[in-house]
Tab-separated table of C-alpha atoms in Angstrom:
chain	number	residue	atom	x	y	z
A	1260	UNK	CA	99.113	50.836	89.565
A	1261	UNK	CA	102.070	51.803	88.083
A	1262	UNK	CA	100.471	54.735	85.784
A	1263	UNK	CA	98.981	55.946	89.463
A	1264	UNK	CA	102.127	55.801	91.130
A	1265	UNK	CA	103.549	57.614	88.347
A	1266	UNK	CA	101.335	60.690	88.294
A	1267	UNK	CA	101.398	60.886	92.399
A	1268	UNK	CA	105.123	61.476	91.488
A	1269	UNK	CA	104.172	64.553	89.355
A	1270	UNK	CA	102.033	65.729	91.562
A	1271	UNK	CA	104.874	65.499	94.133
A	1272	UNK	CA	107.372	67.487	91.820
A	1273	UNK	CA	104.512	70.128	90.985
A	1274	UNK	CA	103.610	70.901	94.698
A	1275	UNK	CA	107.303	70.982	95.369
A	1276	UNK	CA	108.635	73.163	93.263
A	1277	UNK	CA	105.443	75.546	93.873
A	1278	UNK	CA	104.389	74.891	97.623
A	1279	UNK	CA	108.303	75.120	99.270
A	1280	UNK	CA	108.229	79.262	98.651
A	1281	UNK	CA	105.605	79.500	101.077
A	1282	UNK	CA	106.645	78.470	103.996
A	1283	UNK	CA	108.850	81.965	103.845
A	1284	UNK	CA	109.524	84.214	102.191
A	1285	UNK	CA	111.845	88.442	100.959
A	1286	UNK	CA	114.557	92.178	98.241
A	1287	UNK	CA	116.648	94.519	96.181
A	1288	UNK	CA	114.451	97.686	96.845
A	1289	UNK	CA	114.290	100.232	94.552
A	1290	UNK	CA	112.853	103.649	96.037
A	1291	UNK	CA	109.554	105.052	95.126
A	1292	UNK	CA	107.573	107.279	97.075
A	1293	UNK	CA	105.907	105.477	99.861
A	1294	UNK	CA	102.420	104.467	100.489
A	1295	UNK	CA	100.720	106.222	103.159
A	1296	UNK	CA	102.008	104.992	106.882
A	1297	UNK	CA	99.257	102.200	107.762
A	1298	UNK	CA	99.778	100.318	104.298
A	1299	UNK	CA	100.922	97.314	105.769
A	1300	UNK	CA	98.188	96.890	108.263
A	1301	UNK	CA	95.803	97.935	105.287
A	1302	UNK	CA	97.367	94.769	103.340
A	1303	UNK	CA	97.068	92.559	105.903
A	1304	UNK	CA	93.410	93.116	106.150
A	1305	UNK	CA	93.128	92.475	102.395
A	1306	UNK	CA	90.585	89.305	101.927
A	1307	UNK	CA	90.426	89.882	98.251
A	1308	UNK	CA	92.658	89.485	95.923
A	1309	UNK	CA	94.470	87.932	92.563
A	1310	UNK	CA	97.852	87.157	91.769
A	1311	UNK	CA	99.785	85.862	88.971
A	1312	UNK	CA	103.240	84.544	87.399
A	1313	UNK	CA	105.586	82.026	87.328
A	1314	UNK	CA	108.205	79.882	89.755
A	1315	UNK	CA	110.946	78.146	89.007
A	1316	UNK	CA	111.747	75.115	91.200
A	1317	UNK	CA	115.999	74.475	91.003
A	1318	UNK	CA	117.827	71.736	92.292
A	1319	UNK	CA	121.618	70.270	91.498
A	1320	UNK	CA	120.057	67.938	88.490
A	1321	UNK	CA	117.356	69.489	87.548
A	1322	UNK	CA	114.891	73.209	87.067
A	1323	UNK	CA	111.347	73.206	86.373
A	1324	UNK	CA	109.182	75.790	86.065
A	1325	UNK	CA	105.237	76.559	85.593
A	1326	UNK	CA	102.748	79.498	85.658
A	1327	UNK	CA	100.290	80.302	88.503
A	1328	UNK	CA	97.223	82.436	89.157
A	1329	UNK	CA	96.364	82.647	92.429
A	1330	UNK	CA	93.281	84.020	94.046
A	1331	UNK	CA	92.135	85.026	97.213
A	1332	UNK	CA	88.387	85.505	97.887
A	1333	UNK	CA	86.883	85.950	101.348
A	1334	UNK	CA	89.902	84.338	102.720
A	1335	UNK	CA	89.854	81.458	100.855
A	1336	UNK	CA	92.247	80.388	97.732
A	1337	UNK	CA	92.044	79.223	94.109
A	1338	UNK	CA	95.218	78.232	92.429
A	1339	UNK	CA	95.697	77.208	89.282
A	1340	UNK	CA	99.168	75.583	87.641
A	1341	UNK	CA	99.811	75.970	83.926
A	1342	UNK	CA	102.618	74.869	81.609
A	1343	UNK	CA	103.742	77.616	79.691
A	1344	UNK	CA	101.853	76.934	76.338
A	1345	UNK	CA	98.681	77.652	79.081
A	1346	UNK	CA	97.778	73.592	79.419
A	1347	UNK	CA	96.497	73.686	83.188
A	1348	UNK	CA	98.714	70.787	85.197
A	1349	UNK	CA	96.645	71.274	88.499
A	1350	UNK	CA	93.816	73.194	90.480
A	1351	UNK	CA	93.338	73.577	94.310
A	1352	UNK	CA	90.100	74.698	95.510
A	1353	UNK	CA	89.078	75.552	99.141
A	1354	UNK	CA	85.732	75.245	100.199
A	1355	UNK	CA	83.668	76.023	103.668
A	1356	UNK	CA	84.308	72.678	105.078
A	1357	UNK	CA	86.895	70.971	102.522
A	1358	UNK	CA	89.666	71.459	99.922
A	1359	UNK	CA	89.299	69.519	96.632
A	1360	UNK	CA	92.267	69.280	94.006
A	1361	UNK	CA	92.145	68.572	90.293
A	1362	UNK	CA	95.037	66.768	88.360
A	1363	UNK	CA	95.077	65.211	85.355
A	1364	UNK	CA	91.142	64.218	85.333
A	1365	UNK	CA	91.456	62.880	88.695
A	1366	UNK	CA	89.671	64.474	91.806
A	1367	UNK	CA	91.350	64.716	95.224
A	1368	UNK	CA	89.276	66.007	98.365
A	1369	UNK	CA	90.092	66.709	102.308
A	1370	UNK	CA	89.263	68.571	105.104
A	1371	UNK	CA	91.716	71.189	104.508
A	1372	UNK	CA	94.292	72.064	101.640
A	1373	UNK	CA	97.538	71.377	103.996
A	1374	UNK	CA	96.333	67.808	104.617
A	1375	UNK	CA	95.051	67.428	100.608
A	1376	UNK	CA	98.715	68.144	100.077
A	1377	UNK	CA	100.498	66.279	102.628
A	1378	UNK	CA	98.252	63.190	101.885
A	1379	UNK	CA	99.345	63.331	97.843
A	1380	UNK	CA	102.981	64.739	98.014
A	1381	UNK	CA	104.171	63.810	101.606
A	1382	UNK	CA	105.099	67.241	102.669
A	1383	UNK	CA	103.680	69.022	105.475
A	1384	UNK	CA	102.955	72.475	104.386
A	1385	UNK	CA	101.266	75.515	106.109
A	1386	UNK	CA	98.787	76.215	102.626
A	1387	UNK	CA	96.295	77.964	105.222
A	1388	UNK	CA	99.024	80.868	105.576
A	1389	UNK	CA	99.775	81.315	102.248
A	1390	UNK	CA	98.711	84.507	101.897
A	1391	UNK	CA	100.551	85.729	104.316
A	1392	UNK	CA	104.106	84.560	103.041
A	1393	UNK	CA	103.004	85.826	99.589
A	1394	UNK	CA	102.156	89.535	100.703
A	1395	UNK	CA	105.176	89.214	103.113
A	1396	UNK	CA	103.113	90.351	105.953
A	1397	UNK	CA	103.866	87.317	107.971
A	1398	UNK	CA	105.019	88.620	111.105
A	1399	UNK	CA	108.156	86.605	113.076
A	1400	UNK	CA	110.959	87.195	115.136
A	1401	UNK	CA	113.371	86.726	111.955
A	1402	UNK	CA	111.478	88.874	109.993
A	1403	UNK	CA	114.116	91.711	109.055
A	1404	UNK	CA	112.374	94.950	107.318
A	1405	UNK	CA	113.450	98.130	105.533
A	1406	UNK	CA	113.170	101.629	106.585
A	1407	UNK	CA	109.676	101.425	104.879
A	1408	UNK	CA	108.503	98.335	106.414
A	1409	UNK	CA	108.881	96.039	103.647
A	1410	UNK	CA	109.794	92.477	104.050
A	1411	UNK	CA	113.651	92.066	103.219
A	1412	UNK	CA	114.663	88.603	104.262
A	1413	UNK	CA	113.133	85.808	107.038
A	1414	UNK	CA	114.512	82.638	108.224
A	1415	UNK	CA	111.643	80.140	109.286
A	1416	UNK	CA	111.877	76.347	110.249
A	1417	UNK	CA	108.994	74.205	109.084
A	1418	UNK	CA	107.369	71.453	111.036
A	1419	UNK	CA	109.893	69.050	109.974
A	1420	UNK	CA	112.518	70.911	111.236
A	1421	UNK	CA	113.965	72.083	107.871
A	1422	UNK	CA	115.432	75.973	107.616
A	1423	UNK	CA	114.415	77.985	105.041
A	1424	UNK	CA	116.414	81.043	104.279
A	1425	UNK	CA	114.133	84.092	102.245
A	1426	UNK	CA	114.935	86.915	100.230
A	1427	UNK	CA	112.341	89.742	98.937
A	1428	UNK	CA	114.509	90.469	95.587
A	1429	UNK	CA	112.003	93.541	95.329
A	1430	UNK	CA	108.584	95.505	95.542
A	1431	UNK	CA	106.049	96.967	93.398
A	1432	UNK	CA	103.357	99.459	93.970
A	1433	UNK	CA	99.812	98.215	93.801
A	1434	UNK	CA	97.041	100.968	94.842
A	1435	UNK	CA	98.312	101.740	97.842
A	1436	UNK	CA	100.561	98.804	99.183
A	1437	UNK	CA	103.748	97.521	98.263
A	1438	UNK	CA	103.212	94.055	96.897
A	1439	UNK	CA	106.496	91.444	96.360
A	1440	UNK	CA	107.912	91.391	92.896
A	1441	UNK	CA	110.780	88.785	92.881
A	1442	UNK	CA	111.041	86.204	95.732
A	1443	UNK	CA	114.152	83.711	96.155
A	1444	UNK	CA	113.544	81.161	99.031
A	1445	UNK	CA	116.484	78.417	100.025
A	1446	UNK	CA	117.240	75.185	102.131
A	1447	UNK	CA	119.965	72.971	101.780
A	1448	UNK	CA	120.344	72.275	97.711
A	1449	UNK	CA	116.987	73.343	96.966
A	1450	UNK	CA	115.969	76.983	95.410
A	1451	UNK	CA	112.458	78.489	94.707
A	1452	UNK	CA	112.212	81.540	92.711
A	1453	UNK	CA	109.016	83.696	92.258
A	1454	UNK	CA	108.120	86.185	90.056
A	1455	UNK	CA	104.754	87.934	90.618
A	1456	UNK	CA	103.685	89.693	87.430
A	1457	UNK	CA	100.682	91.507	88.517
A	1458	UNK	CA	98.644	92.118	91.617
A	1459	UNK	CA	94.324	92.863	91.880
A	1460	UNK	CA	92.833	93.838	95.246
A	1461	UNK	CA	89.313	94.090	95.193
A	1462	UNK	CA	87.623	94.898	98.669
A	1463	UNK	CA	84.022	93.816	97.450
């Protein structure tokens, strides 16, 4: 029982220090020359796609970090967690009518990846939208954009009523969209920063 209880608390600590980020999201923009005019709607529409790189998870007494790949296909996501020596900590898979999670050689299954979470870390978080905080094309009333419609900072209140304040550090040019580089989300003493190292859209 006491092994169990222990690894639930990992699991906790993992999801937290990876899931916070994505209930918002934000950037130091360097300029390029844009992508054509309807990029963003183009991204939006995007149903396939792979991302990877690391987050760090930073609070008063302590700073972990891990690796991700993340992958989009036919709106649906596979994540993986790795230590950096590449030992895999955790893996989320959704399926057509539920989301199953693997951590350390134990299986975890619900109807849907937000619930799978909330059910082994206690937080409530929006999982479904992911992809939408990670592209910044989530749309809101707090959303505050640059002169070439890229996501610069949001403020967003989760379901619990917490305030999360989000900063797009900066951008990078993937085919034709402008993809988020460095992400730094906040709330209270808690900080999540993201680094995306490399972007693949593939429309098949």
């Amino acid at each position: 029982m006491e092994r169990k209880e222990q690894h639930l608390k990992q699991i906790h600590l993992i999801l937290l220090m990876f899931f916070l980020f994505i209930s918002g999201c934000a950037q130091r923009i360097t300029e390029q020359d844009a992508p054509q005019t309807d990029w963003r709607s183009q991204l939006e529409a995007q149903k396939n796609w792979k991302a990877s790189g690391k987050v760090a998870f930073i609070a008063p007494n302590d700073r972990q970090s891990v690796n991700f790949n993340w992958q989009l296909k036919s709106g649906r996501q596979h994540l993986i967690l790795s230590s950096f020596i590449g030992t895999q900590l955790l893996e989320l898979v959704e399926h057509e009518n539920h989301s199953e999670m693997a951590y350390q050689d134990e299986q975890y299954i619900d109807q849907s990846s937000s619930e799978l979470i909330a059910r082994l870390s206690g937080f409530q978080l929006p999982f479904e939208k992911a992809p939408l905080w990670l592209t910044g094309a989530i749309r809101s009333d707090n959303n505050q954009y640059d002169p070439q419609s890229r996501l610069k900072s949001a403020k967003w209140t989760d379901e619990q009523g917490k305030t999360w304040f989000i900063n797009y550090q900066s951008y990078q040019r993937v085919d034709d969209f402008w993809v988020p580089k460095r992400i730094s989300l906040s709330q209270d003493k808690l900080r999540i920063k993201i680094q995306l190292n490399s972007w693949q859209f593939n429309n098949e």
